[in-house]
Amino acid sequence: MNVIDSRPYELLIGERWRAGAQGRTFDTLNPATGRVLAQVHEATEADVDAAVLAAHEAYQAHWRKTTPAERGRLLRRLAALFERDREKIAWVETLNVGKPITHSLDSLKAMPSSLEYFAGIIPAVRGETIPVGNHNVLNFTIREPLGVCALIMPWNYPMTLTVNKLGPALAAGNTVILKPSEVTPLSTMVLARLFEEAGFPPGVVNVVNGPGSTVGERLVTHPLVSRVSFTGGTVTGSRIVASTAADVKRVTLELGGKSPLIVFEDAPLEQAVAVAAGDLIKNSGQVCIACTRLLVQESIKREFLDRVQERLDAIRIGSPEDPATEMGPLVSAAQKQRVEKYIRIASEEGARPVQYGSLSGVVETGFFVKPTLLMDSQARMQSAQDEIFGPVQSVISFRDEDEALRIANDSRYGLAAVLFTRDGGRALRMARGIQSGSVAINTGVRTSFDAPFGGYKQSGIGKERGLEAIYENTQLKNVKYDMSV
């Protein structure tokens, strides 16, 4: 399927697709081969200013005044178009991100439903009347949109995260600027072509491409941007907080993770093994919520690891375009170097890296790394503390429930956690004690568009998805009306 444009992908600003003001383009690669896949026009600060102005004018002129029914109709139309083009978008994402085509197709199945969900819950976003001390005063609240929202995407799941940020922002009545990662911008550009066909007015959705250091920085500091939603690394998230502090913008951050998978001796082992192996290879471990610390009770450690290793030995690593491939490449040469560096660090710290699978069928210039378990890890090792973002898991043993909880919480991150046990009391005690925004019991952490998602500690601020995502995209006004006058 020929899904990649031969001409450079342009910016969407207001009603026009156009090149960047300075005419510069940048390459985006196919990570399975390391070769250039397409070229993309690079925005300048002037382009960002133009996009923000277009969004601001669209918001002030008409979008903020649209009814919930109108916004819902447009989102449902977009959902139908997405379903029509889902296979094409999945292939673009596979070629640009490197995830296997079966995974791309599967991960995009829920996107039309996500748009329909946010279209459907718009009427639920309403104020309330509040009895106050004076019976002559009618007190009520109104939920209002924020204005222009900057939505900044990461490179690992560009389409899933674009849709799950975009839906609630538009549903709430905001206009948006999409800023895809410069590493994997293509699927977002394909999506952007559907907005005019769906009937969205010009300026409601805009797309600018380019480095975070210029395009992203201008977006988050622009005085007409009311809200920034960012998914990515904690270091960048911290910089965004600092950059937006001067004019006190609303900020939602979904940042790094070092999630524990805790396996007790009474665990259903087959299910635990499936989650452990699946988190290691899914999108080559480039998943923020992936469990990258395997905490295994000493009494079952050998049996559990034998089963995990058996599963990993059978993993098929290969071209993402092959439906039989279970694990593809990392997204870039830089990410491959980062992962390999941490494997060396782990070895120097005293852990024992063991790798699985075969790279015999892959292109040498691709960015492949074998799935790796860091045996004999300790909780305070750098490799067990830092987010590596690749197919690497630290294996740490524990004696009892108290030690498992202590190790699980011994992290600056708090995005997610998984635990396996048949003891209901223990499961609930651990769920209460674990310092994470999401906890899964006897299943893996799988985000859903209709449930809130967000981290504790350095894993983020605010919530994405679910009704809470609408609240993140609105502001609450309190009104008092003295009826005696």
Tab-separated table of C-alpha atoms in Angstrom:
chain	number	residue	atom	x	y	z
A	1	MET	CA	0.000	0.000	0.000
A	2	ASN	CA	1.471	3.343	-1.101
A	3	VAL	CA	0.523	5.672	1.763
A	4	ILE	CA	3.465	8.103	1.951
A	5	ASP	CA	3.441	11.392	0.025
A	6	SER	CA	6.326	12.057	-2.366
A	7	ARG	CA	5.987	15.820	-1.780
A	8	PRO	CA	6.873	17.396	1.577
A	9	TYR	CA	4.029	17.464	4.104
A	10	GLU	CA	2.801	21.015	4.682
A	11	LEU	CA	1.570	22.939	7.706
A	12	LEU	CA	-2.142	23.530	8.327
A	13	ILE	CA	-2.721	27.127	9.399
A	14	GLY	CA	-6.243	28.517	9.303
A	15	GLU	CA	-7.842	27.545	6.016
A	16	ARG	CA	-4.592	26.895	4.151
A	17	TRP	CA	-2.043	24.130	3.759
A	18	ARG	CA	1.298	25.844	3.265
A	19	ALA	CA	5.064	25.600	3.464
A	20	GLY	CA	6.965	27.084	6.370
A	21	ALA	CA	7.816	30.777	6.158
A	22	GLN	CA	11.482	30.047	5.473
A	23	GLY	CA	10.870	27.092	3.136
A	24	ARG	CA	12.862	24.646	5.266
A	25	THR	CA	12.059	20.952	5.405
A	26	PHE	CA	13.318	18.105	7.558
A	27	ASP	CA	13.544	14.364	6.987
A	28	THR	CA	11.541	11.761	8.855
A	29	LEU	CA	12.837	8.190	8.775
A	30	ASN	CA	11.632	4.619	8.535
A	31	PRO	CA	13.145	3.125	11.712
A	32	ALA	CA	13.118	-0.396	10.291
A	33	THR	CA	15.599	0.623	7.593
A	34	GLY	CA	17.118	3.873	8.856
A	35	ARG	CA	16.314	5.465	5.491
A	36	VAL	CA	14.416	8.665	4.709
A	37	LEU	CA	10.678	8.018	4.536
A	38	ALA	CA	9.356	11.520	3.793
A	39	GLN	CA	10.057	15.223	4.126
A	40	VAL	CA	8.075	17.647	6.263
A	41	HIS	CA	7.880	21.432	6.148
A	42	GLU	CA	9.341	23.034	9.261
A	43	ALA	CA	7.449	25.833	10.974
A	44	THR	CA	9.099	29.024	12.131
A	45	GLU	CA	8.082	31.160	15.087
A	46	ALA	CA	6.160	33.326	12.622
A	47	ASP	CA	4.242	30.252	11.461
A	48	VAL	CA	3.401	29.372	15.060
A	49	ASP	CA	2.172	32.922	15.623
A	50	ALA	CA	-0.015	32.661	12.516
A	51	ALA	CA	-1.463	29.328	13.659
A	52	VAL	CA	-2.237	30.637	17.143
A	53	LEU	CA	-3.858	33.754	15.689
A	54	ALA	CA	-5.990	31.631	13.349
A	55	ALA	CA	-7.091	29.479	16.292
A	56	HIS	CA	-7.796	32.544	18.431
A	57	GLU	CA	-9.869	34.232	15.735
A	58	ALA	CA	-11.839	31.055	15.060
A	59	TYR	CA	-12.541	30.702	18.778
A	60	GLN	CA	-13.659	34.298	19.238
A	61	ALA	CA	-15.665	34.512	16.012
A	62	HIS	CA	-17.734	31.365	16.183
A	63	TRP	CA	-16.360	28.174	17.756
A	64	ARG	CA	-16.919	29.181	21.374
A	65	LYS	CA	-20.566	29.871	20.487
A	66	THR	CA	-21.272	26.516	18.861
A	67	THR	CA	-23.821	24.314	20.567
A	68	PRO	CA	-22.958	20.928	22.073
A	69	ALA	CA	-25.059	19.333	19.337
A	70	GLU	CA	-23.011	21.053	16.603
A	71	ARG	CA	-19.680	20.029	18.120
A	72	GLY	CA	-20.954	16.494	18.677
A	73	ARG	CA	-22.070	16.204	15.057
A	74	LEU	CA	-18.641	17.258	13.766
A	75	LEU	CA	-16.813	14.855	16.083
A	76	ARG	CA	-19.044	11.981	14.977
A	77	ARG	CA	-18.379	12.825	11.350
A	78	LEU	CA	-14.644	12.844	12.072
A	79	ALA	CA	-15.003	9.450	13.764
A	80	ALA	CA	-16.668	8.018	10.644
A	81	LEU	CA	-13.916	9.371	8.400
A	82	PHE	CA	-11.257	7.988	10.716
A	83	GLU	CA	-12.850	4.551	10.527
A	84	ARG	CA	-12.896	4.802	6.743
A	85	ASP	CA	-9.170	5.649	6.621
A	86	ARG	CA	-8.034	3.640	9.645
A	87	GLU	CA	-6.006	1.108	7.670
A	88	LYS	CA	-4.143	3.844	5.794
A	89	ILE	CA	-3.375	5.719	9.021
A	90	ALA	CA	-2.166	2.480	10.620
A	91	TRP	CA	0.243	1.826	7.752
A	92	VAL	CA	1.609	5.371	7.956
A	93	GLU	CA	2.177	4.925	11.694
A	94	THR	CA	3.881	1.562	11.176
A	95	LEU	CA	6.272	2.982	8.589
A	96	ASN	CA	7.078	6.091	10.634
A	97	VAL	CA	7.120	4.697	14.195
A	98	GLY	CA	8.265	1.125	13.543
A	99	LYS	CA	5.503	-0.657	15.450
A	100	PRO	CA	4.270	-3.900	13.826
A	101	ILE	CA	1.291	-3.412	11.516
A	102	THR	CA	-0.858	-5.769	13.591
A	103	HIS	CA	-0.222	-3.562	16.635
A	104	SER	CA	-0.915	-0.344	14.705
A	105	LEU	CA	-4.220	-1.685	13.415
A	106	ASP	CA	-5.207	-2.909	16.865
A	107	SER	CA	-4.233	0.289	18.696
A	108	LEU	CA	-6.306	2.435	16.317
A	109	LYS	CA	-9.494	0.359	16.577
A	110	ALA	CA	-10.741	2.402	19.508
A	111	MET	CA	-10.062	5.837	18.036
A	112	PRO	CA	-13.443	6.324	16.329
A	113	SER	CA	-15.131	5.247	19.570
A	114	SER	CA	-13.005	7.750	21.477
A	115	LEU	CA	-14.234	10.603	19.278
A	116	GLU	CA	-17.812	9.359	19.577
A	117	TYR	CA	-17.452	9.143	23.361
A	118	PHE	CA	-16.411	12.773	23.691
A	119	ALA	CA	-19.144	13.782	21.261
A	120	GLY	CA	-21.622	11.961	23.470
A	121	ILE	CA	-20.616	13.336	26.863
A	122	ILE	CA	-20.675	17.024	25.868
A	123	PRO	CA	-24.204	17.499	27.293
A	124	ALA	CA	-22.967	16.132	30.636
A	125	VAL	CA	-20.608	19.082	30.979
A	126	ARG	CA	-22.805	21.557	32.759
A	127	GLY	CA	-22.965	23.725	35.825
A	128	GLU	CA	-25.148	23.429	38.891
A	129	THR	CA	-27.301	25.555	41.148
A	130	ILE	CA	-25.959	25.949	44.679
A	131	PRO	CA	-28.131	26.915	47.672
A	132	VAL	CA	-26.464	29.805	49.502
A	133	GLY	CA	-27.247	31.648	52.736
A	134	ASN	CA	-29.410	34.372	51.186
A	135	HIS	CA	-32.682	33.010	49.790
A	136	ASN	CA	-32.935	36.033	47.445
A	137	VAL	CA	-29.707	35.037	45.687
A	138	LEU	CA	-29.649	32.502	42.887
A	139	ASN	CA	-26.155	30.998	42.771
A	140	PHE	CA	-25.139	28.861	39.807
A	141	THR	CA	-22.020	27.728	37.970
A	142	ILE	CA	-21.131	27.634	34.288
A	143	ARG	CA	-18.446	25.540	32.619
A	144	GLU	CA	-16.740	27.429	29.818
A	145	PRO	CA	-13.984	26.571	27.328
A	146	LEU	CA	-10.485	27.926	27.834
A	147	GLY	CA	-9.696	29.220	24.341
A	148	VAL	CA	-6.663	28.127	22.331
A	149	CYS	CA	-5.075	24.846	23.427
A	150	ALA	CA	-1.597	23.667	22.387
A	151	LEU	CA	-1.516	19.863	22.137
A	152	ILE	CA	2.055	18.540	21.999
A	153	MET	CA	2.493	14.889	21.103
A	154	PRO	CA	5.282	12.337	21.728
A	155	TRP	CA	6.769	10.068	19.083
A	156	ASN	CA	5.730	6.654	20.422
A	157	TYR	CA	1.932	6.695	19.944
A	158	PRO	CA	1.311	9.796	17.836
A	159	MET	CA	-2.182	8.929	16.598
A	160	THR	CA	-3.627	7.463	19.796
A	161	LEU	CA	-2.470	10.429	21.836
A	162	THR	CA	-3.506	13.001	19.232
A	163	VAL	CA	-7.073	11.682	19.165
A	164	ASN	CA	-7.340	11.377	22.937
A	165	LYS	CA	-6.147	14.964	23.420
A	166	LEU	CA	-8.072	16.391	20.491
A	167	GLY	CA	-11.486	14.896	21.314
A	168	PRO	CA	-12.037	16.500	24.730
A	169	ALA	CA	-10.448	19.812	23.700
A	170	LEU	CA	-12.827	20.243	20.753
A	171	ALA	CA	-15.796	18.821	22.628
A	172	ALA	CA	-15.326	21.430	25.349
A	173	GLY	CA	-15.392	24.231	22.768
A	174	ASN	CA	-11.686	25.029	22.450
A	175	THR	CA	-9.666	25.527	19.286
A	176	VAL	CA	-6.346	23.716	18.992
A	177	ILE	CA	-2.809	23.746	17.658
A	178	LEU	CA	-1.427	20.252	17.120
A	179	LYS	CA	2.336	19.915	17.395
A	180	PRO	CA	3.386	16.355	16.477
A	181	SER	CA	6.805	15.045	17.391
A	182	GLU	CA	9.309	15.926	14.694
A	183	VAL	CA	10.423	12.282	14.829
A	184	THR	CA	7.040	10.774	13.874
A	185	PRO	CA	4.736	13.472	12.449
A	186	LEU	CA	3.182	11.673	9.491
A	187	SER	CA	0.054	9.995	10.873
A	188	THR	CA	-1.052	13.284	12.443
A	189	MET	CA	-0.705	14.973	9.066
A	190	VAL	CA	-2.931	12.321	7.483
A	191	LEU	CA	-5.532	12.853	10.218
A	192	ALA	CA	-5.404	16.625	9.725
A	193	ARG	CA	-6.655	16.271	6.151
A	194	LEU	CA	-9.945	14.912	7.462
A	195	PHE	CA	-10.995	18.030	9.372
A	196	GLU	CA	-12.156	20.029	6.355
A	197	GLU	CA	-13.995	16.988	4.982
A	198	ALA	CA	-15.690	16.531	8.358
A	199	GLY	CA	-16.898	20.136	8.238
A	200	PHE	CA	-14.768	21.808	10.914
A	201	PRO	CA	-14.479	25.554	10.254
A	202	PRO	CA	-11.032	26.902	9.288
A	203	GLY	CA	-8.784	27.703	12.239
A	204	VAL	CA	-10.437	25.329	14.701
A	205	VAL	CA	-7.635	22.798	14.156
A	206	ASN	CA	-4.130	23.819	13.078
A	207	VAL	CA	-0.944	21.765	12.710
A	208	VAL	CA	2.653	22.975	12.968
A	209	ASN	CA	5.752	20.787	12.684
A	210	GLY	CA	9.296	21.255	13.873
A	211	PRO	CA	11.639	20.945	16.852
A	212	GLY	CA	10.432	21.437	20.381
A	213	SER	CA	13.249	23.921	20.994
A	214	THR	CA	11.708	26.406	18.547
A	215	VAL	CA	8.168	25.435	17.560
A	216	GLY	CA	7.251	23.908	20.916
A	217	GLU	CA	8.837	26.695	22.925
A	218	ARG	CA	6.979	29.386	20.994
A	219	LEU	CA	3.702	27.529	21.425
A	220	VAL	CA	3.938	27.142	25.194
A	221	THR	CA	4.966	30.765	25.741
A	222	HIS	CA	2.541	32.394	23.305
A	223	PRO	CA	0.265	34.818	25.189
A	224	LEU	CA	-2.863	33.720	23.288
A	225	VAL	CA	-2.445	30.049	24.234
A	226	SER	CA	-4.586	29.297	27.277
A	227	ARG	CA	-3.716	25.633	27.865
A	228	VAL	CA	-0.825	23.292	27.113
A	229	SER	CA	-1.253	19.529	27.049
A	230	PHE	CA	2.040	17.682	26.705
A	231	THR	CA	2.958	14.021	26.677
A	232	GLY	CA	6.654	13.179	26.767
A	233	GLY	CA	9.729	13.180	28.972
A	234	THR	CA	9.792	14.533	32.513
A	235	VAL	CA	12.707	16.890	31.811
A	236	THR	CA	10.790	18.570	28.982
A	237	GLY	CA	7.633	18.630	31.098
A	238	SER	CA	9.474	20.459	33.843
A	239	ARG	CA	10.684	23.039	31.331
A	240	ILE	CA	7.135	23.556	30.096
A	241	VAL	CA	5.947	24.230	33.650
A	242	ALA	CA	8.695	26.829	34.024
A	243	SER	CA	7.941	28.396	30.637
A	244	THR	CA	4.201	28.694	31.302
A	245	ALA	CA	4.570	30.007	34.842
A	246	ALA	CA	4.921	33.659	33.824
A	247	ASP	CA	1.352	33.906	32.492
A	248	VAL	CA	-0.058	31.042	34.595
A	249	LYS	CA	-1.359	28.857	31.773
A	250	ARG	CA	-3.382	25.740	32.424
A	251	VAL	CA	-1.029	22.762	32.004
A	252	THR	CA	-1.677	19.030	31.707
A	253	LEU	CA	1.381	16.779	31.638
A	254	GLU	CA	1.649	13.032	31.066
A	255	LEU	CA	5.300	12.262	31.645
A	256	GLY	CA	7.715	9.426	32.348
A	257	GLY	CA	7.225	6.163	34.153
A	258	LYS	CA	9.103	3.273	35.729
A	259	SER	CA	6.139	1.082	36.503
A	260	PRO	CA	6.433	-2.012	38.706
A	261	LEU	CA	4.877	-5.388	37.925
A	262	ILE	CA	4.552	-7.142	41.286
A	263	VAL	CA	4.146	-10.923	41.256
A	264	PHE	CA	3.238	-12.598	44.548
A	265	GLU	CA	3.662	-16.323	45.189
A	266	ASP	CA	-0.096	-16.923	44.891
A	267	ALA	CA	-0.296	-15.141	41.525
A	268	PRO	CA	-1.973	-16.604	38.427
A	269	LEU	CA	1.397	-17.089	36.756
A	270	GLU	CA	0.301	-17.485	33.150
A	271	GLN	CA	-1.446	-14.130	33.202
A	272	ALA	CA	1.525	-12.482	34.924
A	273	VAL	CA	3.971	-13.953	32.402
A	274	ALA	CA	1.854	-12.703	29.506
A	275	VAL	CA	1.829	-9.151	30.878
A	276	ALA	CA	5.552	-9.164	31.681
A	277	ALA	CA	6.561	-10.380	28.210
A	278	GLY	CA	3.962	-8.232	26.480
A	279	ASP	CA	5.120	-5.025	28.186
A	280	LEU	CA	8.708	-5.773	27.229
A	281	ILE	CA	8.049	-6.110	23.505
A	282	LYS	CA	4.985	-3.935	22.880
A	283	ASN	CA	6.121	-1.085	20.623
A	284	SER	CA	9.651	-2.268	21.482
A	285	GLY	CA	9.152	-1.210	25.098
A	286	GLN	CA	8.509	2.401	24.079
A	287	VAL	CA	5.374	2.693	26.188
A	288	CYS	CA	5.109	5.124	29.099
A	289	ILE	CA	2.994	2.746	31.216
A	290	ALA	CA	5.020	-0.391	30.432
A	291	CYS	CA	6.101	-2.328	33.505
A	292	THR	CA	9.883	-2.059	33.378
A	293	ARG	CA	10.534	-3.247	36.940
A	294	LEU	CA	9.636	-6.901	37.510
A	295	LEU	CA	9.218	-7.429	41.260
A	296	VAL	CA	8.964	-11.157	41.912
A	297	GLN	CA	8.525	-12.901	45.265
A	298	GLU	CA	11.602	-14.993	46.061
A	299	SER	CA	9.717	-18.279	46.439
A	300	ILE	CA	8.515	-18.277	42.801
A	301	LYS	CA	11.250	-16.266	41.117
A	302	ARG	CA	12.853	-19.199	39.301
A	303	GLU	CA	9.589	-20.636	37.982
A	304	PHE	CA	8.298	-17.241	36.893
A	305	LEU	CA	11.504	-16.278	35.070
A	306	ASP	CA	11.715	-19.651	33.335
A	307	ARG	CA	8.254	-19.063	31.885
A	308	VAL	CA	9.017	-15.459	30.873
A	309	GLN	CA	12.249	-16.500	29.183
A	310	GLU	CA	10.482	-19.281	27.307
A	311	ARG	CA	8.003	-16.728	26.000
A	312	LEU	CA	10.738	-14.253	25.014
A	313	ASP	CA	12.820	-16.881	23.215
A	314	ALA	CA	9.896	-17.394	20.851
A	315	ILE	CA	9.392	-13.701	20.058
A	316	ARG	CA	9.570	-12.885	16.358
A	317	ILE	CA	11.584	-9.704	15.725
A	318	GLY	CA	11.413	-8.364	12.199
A	319	SER	CA	9.981	-5.943	9.682
A	320	PRO	CA	6.994	-4.016	11.040
A	321	GLU	CA	5.293	-4.541	7.686
A	322	ASP	CA	5.179	-8.314	8.204
A	323	PRO	CA	1.930	-9.363	9.957
A	324	ALA	CA	3.857	-12.150	11.712
A	325	THR	CA	6.263	-9.695	13.398
A	326	GLU	CA	5.732	-9.259	17.135
A	327	MET	CA	8.444	-6.673	17.797
A	328	GLY	CA	9.931	-4.067	15.492
A	329	PRO	CA	12.715	-1.498	15.821
A	330	LEU	CA	13.181	1.393	18.183
A	331	VAL	CA	12.081	4.713	16.761
A	332	SER	CA	15.486	6.257	16.032
A	333	ALA	CA	19.234	5.828	16.154
A	334	ALA	CA	19.337	8.107	19.201
A	335	GLN	CA	16.852	5.914	21.049
A	336	LYS	CA	18.782	2.776	20.149
A	337	GLN	CA	21.972	4.347	21.510
A	338	ARG	CA	20.172	5.342	24.706
A	339	VAL	CA	18.876	1.823	25.314
A	340	GLU	CA	22.254	0.233	24.622
A	341	LYS	CA	23.898	2.733	26.982
A	342	TYR	CA	21.588	1.721	29.825
A	343	ILE	CA	22.237	-1.962	29.222
A	344	ARG	CA	25.963	-1.211	29.653
A	345	ILE	CA	25.243	0.844	32.789
A	346	ALA	CA	23.257	-2.038	34.268
A	347	SER	CA	26.121	-4.431	33.651
A	348	GLU	CA	28.591	-2.040	35.284
A	349	GLU	CA	26.262	-1.748	38.310
A	350	GLY	CA	26.266	-5.504	38.825
A	351	ALA	CA	23.094	-6.555	37.039
A	352	ARG	CA	23.291	-9.362	34.491
A	353	PRO	CA	21.773	-8.461	31.100
A	354	VAL	CA	20.247	-11.418	29.222
A	355	GLN	CA	18.925	-10.906	25.706
A	356	TYR	CA	16.377	-12.929	23.762
A	357	GLY	CA	15.232	-13.500	20.193
A	358	SER	CA	17.116	-13.174	16.939
A	359	LEU	CA	17.922	-10.204	14.690
A	360	SER	CA	18.901	-12.413	11.769
A	361	GLY	CA	16.023	-11.285	9.565
A	362	VAL	CA	16.218	-7.512	10.072
A	363	VAL	CA	17.871	-4.768	8.029
A	364	GLU	CA	21.265	-3.909	9.527
A	365	THR	CA	20.640	-0.176	9.223
A	366	GLY	CA	17.397	-0.453	11.223
A	367	PHE	CA	17.221	0.533	14.885
A	368	PHE	CA	16.701	-2.896	16.454
A	369	VAL	CA	17.593	-4.027	19.986
A	370	LYS	CA	16.791	-7.463	21.396
A	371	PRO	CA	14.428	-7.685	24.403
A	372	THR	CA	16.587	-7.671	27.526
A	373	LEU	CA	16.073	-8.734	31.132
A	374	LEU	CA	18.437	-7.204	33.700
A	375	MET	CA	18.801	-10.134	36.097
A	376	ASP	CA	19.916	-9.636	39.710
A	377	SER	CA	18.967	-5.958	39.701
A	378	GLN	CA	18.699	-3.905	42.877
A	379	ALA	CA	16.051	-1.248	43.446
A	380	ARG	CA	18.483	1.672	43.743
A	381	MET	CA	20.505	0.907	40.620
A	382	GLN	CA	20.411	3.695	38.042
A	383	SER	CA	19.089	1.244	35.472
A	384	ALA	CA	16.193	0.430	37.831
A	385	GLN	CA	15.449	4.086	38.568
A	386	ASP	CA	15.738	5.875	35.200
A	387	GLU	CA	13.179	5.587	32.432
A	388	ILE	CA	14.995	3.763	29.610
A	389	PHE	CA	12.091	3.586	27.133
A	390	GLY	CA	13.049	0.427	25.322
A	391	PRO	CA	12.723	-3.368	25.562
A	392	VAL	CA	14.513	-3.598	28.917
A	393	GLN	CA	13.194	-4.764	32.307
A	394	SER	CA	14.932	-4.875	35.687
A	395	VAL	CA	14.279	-8.094	37.628
A	396	ILE	CA	14.122	-7.484	41.403
A	397	SER	CA	13.151	-10.018	44.064
A	398	PHE	CA	11.262	-9.337	47.310
A	399	ARG	CA	10.471	-11.325	50.468
A	400	ASP	CA	7.051	-10.102	51.579
A	401	GLU	CA	4.265	-7.599	51.001
A	402	ASP	CA	5.908	-4.785	52.954
A	403	GLU	CA	9.129	-5.051	50.985
A	404	ALA	CA	7.231	-5.231	47.689
A	405	LEU	CA	5.385	-2.012	48.508
A	406	ARG	CA	8.573	-0.257	49.589
A	407	ILE	CA	10.383	-1.179	46.364
A	408	ALA	CA	7.362	-0.299	44.200
A	409	ASN	CA	7.224	3.200	45.707
A	410	ASP	CA	10.997	3.698	45.600
A	411	SER	CA	10.811	5.722	42.403
A	412	ARG	CA	10.457	9.362	41.423
A	413	TYR	CA	7.751	8.229	38.991
A	414	GLY	CA	4.180	7.177	39.705
A	415	LEU	CA	2.435	6.549	36.413
A	416	ALA	CA	1.160	2.977	36.752
A	417	ALA	CA	1.572	-0.309	38.601
A	418	VAL	CA	0.441	-3.897	38.118
A	419	LEU	CA	0.127	-6.611	40.737
A	420	PHE	CA	-0.804	-10.266	40.559
A	421	THR	CA	-2.245	-12.069	43.582
A	422	ARG	CA	-5.305	-14.169	44.422
A	423	ASP	CA	-5.498	-12.613	47.901
A	424	GLY	CA	-8.224	-9.962	47.714
A	425	GLY	CA	-7.208	-8.233	50.914
A	426	ARG	CA	-3.602	-7.969	49.807
A	427	ALA	CA	-4.673	-6.676	46.394
A	428	LEU	CA	-6.670	-3.834	47.936
A	429	ARG	CA	-3.969	-2.998	50.505
A	430	MET	CA	-1.389	-2.757	47.727
A	431	ALA	CA	-3.706	-0.722	45.499
A	432	ARG	CA	-4.139	1.785	48.327
A	433	GLY	CA	-0.461	1.859	49.198
A	434	ILE	CA	1.078	2.129	45.723
A	435	GLN	CA	1.851	5.719	44.748
A	436	SER	CA	0.676	5.586	41.137
A	437	GLY	CA	-2.081	7.185	39.110
A	438	SER	CA	-3.203	3.805	37.749
A	439	VAL	CA	-3.133	0.372	39.368
A	440	ALA	CA	-4.128	-2.869	37.637
A	441	ILE	CA	-4.854	-6.071	39.570
A	442	ASN	CA	-4.434	-9.430	37.817
A	443	THR	CA	-4.358	-7.729	34.414
A	444	GLY	CA	-2.106	-5.332	32.548
A	445	VAL	CA	-2.517	-1.553	32.559
A	446	ARG	CA	-4.388	-0.719	29.389
A	447	THR	CA	-5.587	2.839	29.040
A	448	SER	CA	-9.155	3.482	27.943
A	449	PHE	CA	-10.605	6.635	26.442
A	450	ASP	CA	-13.510	6.558	28.918
A	451	ALA	CA	-11.477	6.301	32.137
A	452	PRO	CA	-9.138	8.945	33.616
A	453	PHE	CA	-5.405	8.554	33.145
A	454	GLY	CA	-2.534	10.489	34.675
A	455	GLY	CA	0.412	10.123	37.003
A	456	TYR	CA	1.587	10.837	40.519
A	457	LYS	CA	4.907	12.425	41.480
A	458	GLN	CA	7.111	13.234	38.472
A	459	SER	CA	4.845	11.309	36.107
A	460	GLY	CA	2.595	14.269	35.470
A	461	ILE	CA	-0.051	16.814	36.341
A	462	GLY	CA	-3.760	16.463	35.640
A	463	LYS	CA	-5.780	13.784	33.878
A	464	GLU	CA	-6.292	12.790	30.280
A	465	ARG	CA	-9.290	10.756	29.019
A	466	GLY	CA	-12.689	10.200	30.544
A	467	LEU	CA	-14.954	12.945	31.838
A	468	GLU	CA	-11.982	14.369	33.745
A	469	ALA	CA	-10.406	15.282	30.381
A	470	ILE	CA	-13.364	17.556	29.655
A	471	TYR	CA	-12.888	19.246	33.020
A	472	GLU	CA	-9.194	19.780	32.203
A	473	ASN	CA	-10.345	21.617	29.059
A	474	THR	CA	-12.837	23.915	30.772
A	475	GLN	CA	-12.951	26.547	33.477
A	476	LEU	CA	-15.654	26.996	36.097
A	477	LYS	CA	-17.456	30.314	36.582
A	478	ASN	CA	-19.615	31.052	39.611
A	479	VAL	CA	-22.566	33.461	39.112
A	480	LYS	CA	-24.667	35.150	41.836
A	481	TYR	CA	-27.962	36.773	40.881
A	482	ASP	CA	-29.796	38.875	43.466
A	483	MET	CA	-33.435	38.303	42.550
A	484	SER	CA	-34.685	40.976	45.001
A	485	VAL	CA	-33.461	43.810	42.785
